[in-house]
Amino acid sequence: RSGGRKKKQDGVAAFVWRDIGLIVCLAVSLLLFVSCFDRFGPYLSWLRQINFGIFGYIGYLTPFMLAGVSLYVIVSEKKVHPQLKILGWIMTVCGMCGLSRLWFQMEAGGGWIGQKLYEALFVYLGAVGMYLVMVALVLIGLDLTTERSILGFFGRGSRRPMEAVKGSARQHRESYEVK
């Protein structure tokens, strides 16, 4: 009997730690959002410098992304794989920082992350190759974070045009056979 109580206590402890972690993530995302305005004192100014130093212009999106991932973990608690969601979030942010570095053509565009990706990839892949790798990184990260297939989304959208093309080809073939 004591083994059953221990499992229940471990489950409660894990639940409480998960909730604390999510609350901290939401609080940090709110602090990051407020720090973007740079009017709320030296500590938030310091947080803003760190945020934009690491992420560049993507720093404006990091509060929303962090809050979104946290809320998504809360909403889908049964099917959540937190490690994959965190990995997906990291991949998405890194891909966006790399793209931002390419778009703005300056180090501040993608922050420290974007600059390091630029230094590592641009020399070997060039601009087009780096764009492709960064877009792939963002799409894979979104797949992992949302547990929704990005390719499935594109597949559903392309079904109707493909059916129209098949129907047109069939009509063309039938009209050719009649003549």
mmCIF file of C-alpha atoms in Angstrom:
data_model
loop_
_atom_site.group_PDB
_atom_site.id
_atom_site.type_symbol
_atom_site.label_atom_id
_atom_site.label_comp_id
_atom_site.label_asym_id
_atom_site.label_seq_id
_atom_site.Cartn_x
_atom_site.Cartn_y
_atom_site.Cartn_z
ATOM 1 C CA ARG A 1 0.000 0.000 0.000
ATOM 2 C CA SER A 2 2.756 2.456 0.725
ATOM 3 C CA GLY A 3 4.025 1.963 -2.862
ATOM 4 C CA GLY A 4 0.702 3.259 -4.210
ATOM 5 C CA ARG A 5 0.923 6.378 -2.041
ATOM 6 C CA LYS A 6 4.464 7.048 -3.188
ATOM 7 C CA LYS A 7 3.393 6.857 -6.874
ATOM 8 C CA LYS A 8 0.511 9.229 -6.189
ATOM 9 C CA GLN A 9 2.828 11.667 -4.371
ATOM 10 C CA ASP A 10 5.355 11.493 -7.238
ATOM 11 C CA GLY A 11 2.551 12.183 -9.731
ATOM 12 C CA VAL A 12 1.365 15.182 -7.705
ATOM 13 C CA ALA A 13 4.928 16.479 -7.387
ATOM 14 C CA ALA A 14 5.467 16.161 -11.144
ATOM 15 C CA PHE A 15 2.155 17.942 -11.790
ATOM 16 C CA VAL A 16 3.095 20.789 -9.434
ATOM 17 C CA TRP A 17 6.578 21.181 -10.957
ATOM 18 C CA ARG A 18 5.084 21.214 -14.453
ATOM 19 C CA ASP A 19 2.641 23.933 -13.417
ATOM 20 C CA ILE A 20 5.389 25.979 -11.782
ATOM 21 C CA GLY A 21 7.491 25.694 -14.930
ATOM 22 C CA LEU A 22 4.597 26.845 -17.114
ATOM 23 C CA ILE A 23 3.794 29.777 -14.828
ATOM 24 C CA VAL A 24 7.441 30.838 -14.875
ATOM 25 C CA CYS A 25 7.480 30.618 -18.707
ATOM 26 C CA LEU A 26 4.353 32.776 -18.920
ATOM 27 C CA ALA A 27 5.807 35.299 -16.460
ATOM 28 C CA VAL A 28 9.084 35.473 -18.397
ATOM 29 C CA SER A 29 7.191 35.950 -21.660
ATOM 30 C CA LEU A 30 5.236 38.849 -20.115
ATOM 31 C CA LEU A 31 8.472 40.403 -18.846
ATOM 32 C CA LEU A 32 10.036 40.019 -22.297
ATOM 33 C CA PHE A 33 6.989 41.663 -23.872
ATOM 34 C CA VAL A 34 7.060 44.605 -21.463
ATOM 35 C CA SER A 35 10.820 44.976 -21.913
ATOM 36 C CA CYS A 36 10.352 45.529 -25.662
ATOM 37 C CA PHE A 37 9.033 49.018 -24.884
ATOM 38 C CA ASP A 38 12.213 50.026 -22.954
ATOM 39 C CA ARG A 39 10.456 52.366 -20.518
ATOM 40 C CA PHE A 40 10.238 50.336 -17.338
ATOM 41 C CA GLY A 41 13.503 50.586 -15.476
ATOM 42 C CA PRO A 42 17.039 49.285 -15.607
ATOM 43 C CA TYR A 43 16.294 45.579 -15.097
ATOM 44 C CA LEU A 44 13.800 45.376 -17.927
ATOM 45 C CA SER A 45 16.158 47.430 -20.080
ATOM 46 C CA TRP A 46 18.859 44.866 -19.310
ATOM 47 C CA LEU A 47 16.436 42.052 -20.215
ATOM 48 C CA ARG A 48 15.640 43.856 -23.475
ATOM 49 C CA GLN A 49 19.329 44.112 -24.353
ATOM 50 C CA ILE A 50 19.798 40.398 -23.718
ATOM 51 C CA ASN A 51 16.678 39.482 -25.715
ATOM 52 C CA PHE A 52 17.616 41.583 -28.744
ATOM 53 C CA GLY A 53 21.295 40.708 -28.440
ATOM 54 C CA ILE A 54 20.517 36.999 -28.692
ATOM 55 C CA PHE A 55 17.554 37.051 -31.090
ATOM 56 C CA GLY A 56 17.883 40.346 -32.982
ATOM 57 C CA TYR A 57 14.627 41.605 -34.482
ATOM 58 C CA ILE A 58 13.018 38.242 -33.701
ATOM 59 C CA GLY A 59 13.201 39.428 -30.077
ATOM 60 C CA TYR A 60 9.881 41.148 -30.706
ATOM 61 C CA LEU A 61 8.325 37.727 -31.358
ATOM 62 C CA THR A 62 10.008 35.670 -28.623
ATOM 63 C CA PRO A 63 7.532 36.685 -25.878
ATOM 64 C CA PHE A 64 4.622 35.525 -28.011
ATOM 65 C CA MET A 65 6.378 32.331 -29.050
ATOM 66 C CA LEU A 66 7.312 31.458 -25.464
ATOM 67 C CA ALA A 67 3.766 32.173 -24.260
ATOM 68 C CA GLY A 68 2.303 30.214 -27.176
ATOM 69 C CA VAL A 69 4.392 27.141 -26.463
ATOM 70 C CA SER A 70 3.543 27.373 -22.754
ATOM 71 C CA LEU A 71 -0.186 27.698 -23.421
ATOM 72 C CA TYR A 72 -0.071 24.883 -25.965
ATOM 73 C CA VAL A 73 1.524 22.611 -23.362
ATOM 74 C CA ILE A 74 -1.278 23.502 -20.923
ATOM 75 C CA VAL A 75 -4.056 22.897 -23.464
ATOM 76 C CA SER A 76 -2.751 19.588 -24.810
ATOM 77 C CA GLU A 77 -1.476 18.027 -21.607
ATOM 78 C CA LYS A 78 -2.353 14.408 -22.510
ATOM 79 C CA LYS A 79 -0.457 14.179 -25.806
ATOM 80 C CA VAL A 80 2.413 16.468 -24.989
ATOM 81 C CA HIS A 81 6.028 15.506 -25.458
ATOM 82 C CA PRO A 82 7.641 18.513 -23.778
ATOM 83 C CA GLN A 83 11.136 17.734 -25.022
ATOM 84 C CA LEU A 84 9.970 17.689 -28.642
ATOM 85 C CA LYS A 85 7.989 20.894 -28.209
ATOM 86 C CA ILE A 86 10.982 22.665 -26.690
ATOM 87 C CA LEU A 87 13.221 21.333 -29.477
ATOM 88 C CA GLY A 88 10.670 22.514 -32.049
ATOM 89 C CA TRP A 89 10.509 25.954 -30.459
ATOM 90 C CA ILE A 90 14.305 26.222 -30.455
ATOM 91 C CA MET A 91 14.480 25.136 -34.112
ATOM 92 C CA THR A 92 11.794 27.644 -35.114
ATOM 93 C CA VAL A 93 13.499 30.511 -33.298
ATOM 94 C CA CYS A 94 16.914 29.610 -34.744
ATOM 95 C CA GLY A 95 15.499 29.382 -38.262
ATOM 96 C CA MET A 96 13.753 32.730 -37.874
ATOM 97 C CA CYS A 97 16.945 34.343 -36.548
ATOM 98 C CA GLY A 98 18.880 32.986 -39.538
ATOM 99 C CA LEU A 99 16.245 34.295 -41.950
ATOM 100 C CA SER A 100 16.215 37.653 -40.188
ATOM 101 C CA ARG A 101 20.001 37.872 -40.550
ATOM 102 C CA LEU A 102 19.667 37.258 -44.285
ATOM 103 C CA TRP A 103 16.750 39.672 -44.788
ATOM 104 C CA PHE A 104 18.237 42.626 -42.928
ATOM 105 C CA GLN A 105 21.843 42.102 -44.129
ATOM 106 C CA MET A 106 23.305 43.109 -40.786
ATOM 107 C CA GLU A 107 24.419 41.377 -37.641
ATOM 108 C CA ALA A 108 21.677 42.940 -35.520
ATOM 109 C CA GLY A 109 19.008 41.476 -37.798
ATOM 110 C CA GLY A 110 19.244 37.969 -36.381
ATOM 111 C CA GLY A 111 21.121 38.710 -33.184
ATOM 112 C CA TRP A 112 23.859 36.454 -31.912
ATOM 113 C CA ILE A 113 22.052 33.292 -33.075
ATOM 114 C CA GLY A 114 21.487 34.603 -36.590
ATOM 115 C CA GLN A 115 25.079 35.756 -36.878
ATOM 116 C CA LYS A 116 26.485 32.381 -35.783
ATOM 117 C CA LEU A 117 24.225 30.548 -38.239
ATOM 118 C CA TYR A 118 25.278 32.994 -40.963
ATOM 119 C CA GLU A 119 28.965 32.453 -40.233
ATOM 120 C CA ALA A 120 28.535 28.664 -40.226
ATOM 121 C CA LEU A 121 26.288 28.242 -43.272
ATOM 122 C CA PHE A 122 26.595 31.176 -45.670
ATOM 123 C CA VAL A 123 30.185 30.396 -46.651
ATOM 124 C CA TYR A 124 29.296 26.826 -47.633
ATOM 125 C CA LEU A 125 25.727 27.181 -48.921
ATOM 126 C CA GLY A 126 25.459 30.747 -50.180
ATOM 127 C CA ALA A 127 22.325 32.847 -49.820
ATOM 128 C CA VAL A 128 19.927 30.469 -51.593
ATOM 129 C CA GLY A 129 21.152 27.414 -49.702
ATOM 130 C CA MET A 130 20.949 29.203 -46.386
ATOM 131 C CA TYR A 131 17.397 30.391 -47.150
ATOM 132 C CA LEU A 132 16.372 26.809 -47.911
ATOM 133 C CA VAL A 133 17.979 25.423 -44.757
ATOM 134 C CA MET A 134 16.430 28.143 -42.559
ATOM 135 C CA VAL A 135 12.949 27.665 -44.049
ATOM 136 C CA ALA A 136 13.287 23.901 -43.538
ATOM 137 C CA LEU A 137 14.387 24.515 -39.935
ATOM 138 C CA VAL A 138 11.345 26.733 -39.299
ATOM 139 C CA LEU A 139 8.941 24.215 -40.876
ATOM 140 C CA ILE A 140 10.405 21.256 -38.950
ATOM 141 C CA GLY A 141 10.276 23.306 -35.751
ATOM 142 C CA LEU A 142 6.628 24.198 -36.358
ATOM 143 C CA ASP A 143 5.847 20.529 -37.027
ATOM 144 C CA LEU A 144 7.415 19.497 -33.719
ATOM 145 C CA THR A 145 5.908 22.347 -31.735
ATOM 146 C CA THR A 146 2.344 22.068 -32.971
ATOM 147 C CA GLU A 147 2.269 18.305 -33.660
ATOM 148 C CA ARG A 148 0.501 19.185 -36.930
ATOM 149 C CA SER A 149 1.816 18.254 -40.341
ATOM 150 C CA ILE A 150 2.826 21.282 -42.372
ATOM 151 C CA LEU A 151 2.980 19.134 -45.510
ATOM 152 C CA GLY A 152 -0.521 17.838 -44.754
ATOM 153 C CA PHE A 153 -1.707 21.450 -44.729
ATOM 154 C CA PHE A 154 -0.200 22.026 -48.160
ATOM 155 C CA GLY A 155 -1.578 18.683 -49.377
ATOM 156 C CA ARG A 156 -5.151 19.598 -48.425
ATOM 157 C CA GLY A 157 -4.822 22.940 -50.168
ATOM 158 C CA SER A 158 -3.539 21.395 -53.386
ATOM 159 C CA ARG A 159 -6.183 18.658 -53.697
ATOM 160 C CA ARG A 160 -8.810 20.834 -55.355
ATOM 161 C CA PRO A 161 -6.519 22.272 -58.073
ATOM 162 C CA MET A 162 -5.134 18.792 -58.791
ATOM 163 C CA GLU A 163 -8.659 17.403 -59.208
ATOM 164 C CA ALA A 164 -9.488 20.276 -61.585
ATOM 165 C CA VAL A 165 -6.378 19.500 -63.662
ATOM 166 C CA LYS A 166 -7.255 15.777 -63.773
ATOM 167 C CA GLY A 167 -10.817 16.598 -64.797
ATOM 168 C CA SER A 168 -9.591 18.940 -67.518
ATOM 169 C CA ALA A 169 -7.157 16.322 -68.819
ATOM 170 C CA ARG A 170 -9.929 13.714 -68.836
ATOM 171 C CA GLN A 171 -12.240 16.061 -70.802
ATOM 172 C CA HIS A 172 -9.463 16.838 -73.247
ATOM 173 C CA ARG A 173 -8.775 13.124 -73.765
ATOM 174 C CA GLU A 174 -12.496 12.370 -74.269
ATOM 175 C CA SER A 175 -12.904 15.202 -76.775
ATOM 176 C CA TYR A 176 -9.833 13.960 -78.662
ATOM 177 C CA GLU A 177 -11.194 10.388 -78.771
ATOM 178 C CA VAL A 178 -14.552 11.566 -80.135
ATOM 179 C CA LYS A 179 -12.951 13.319 -83.120
#
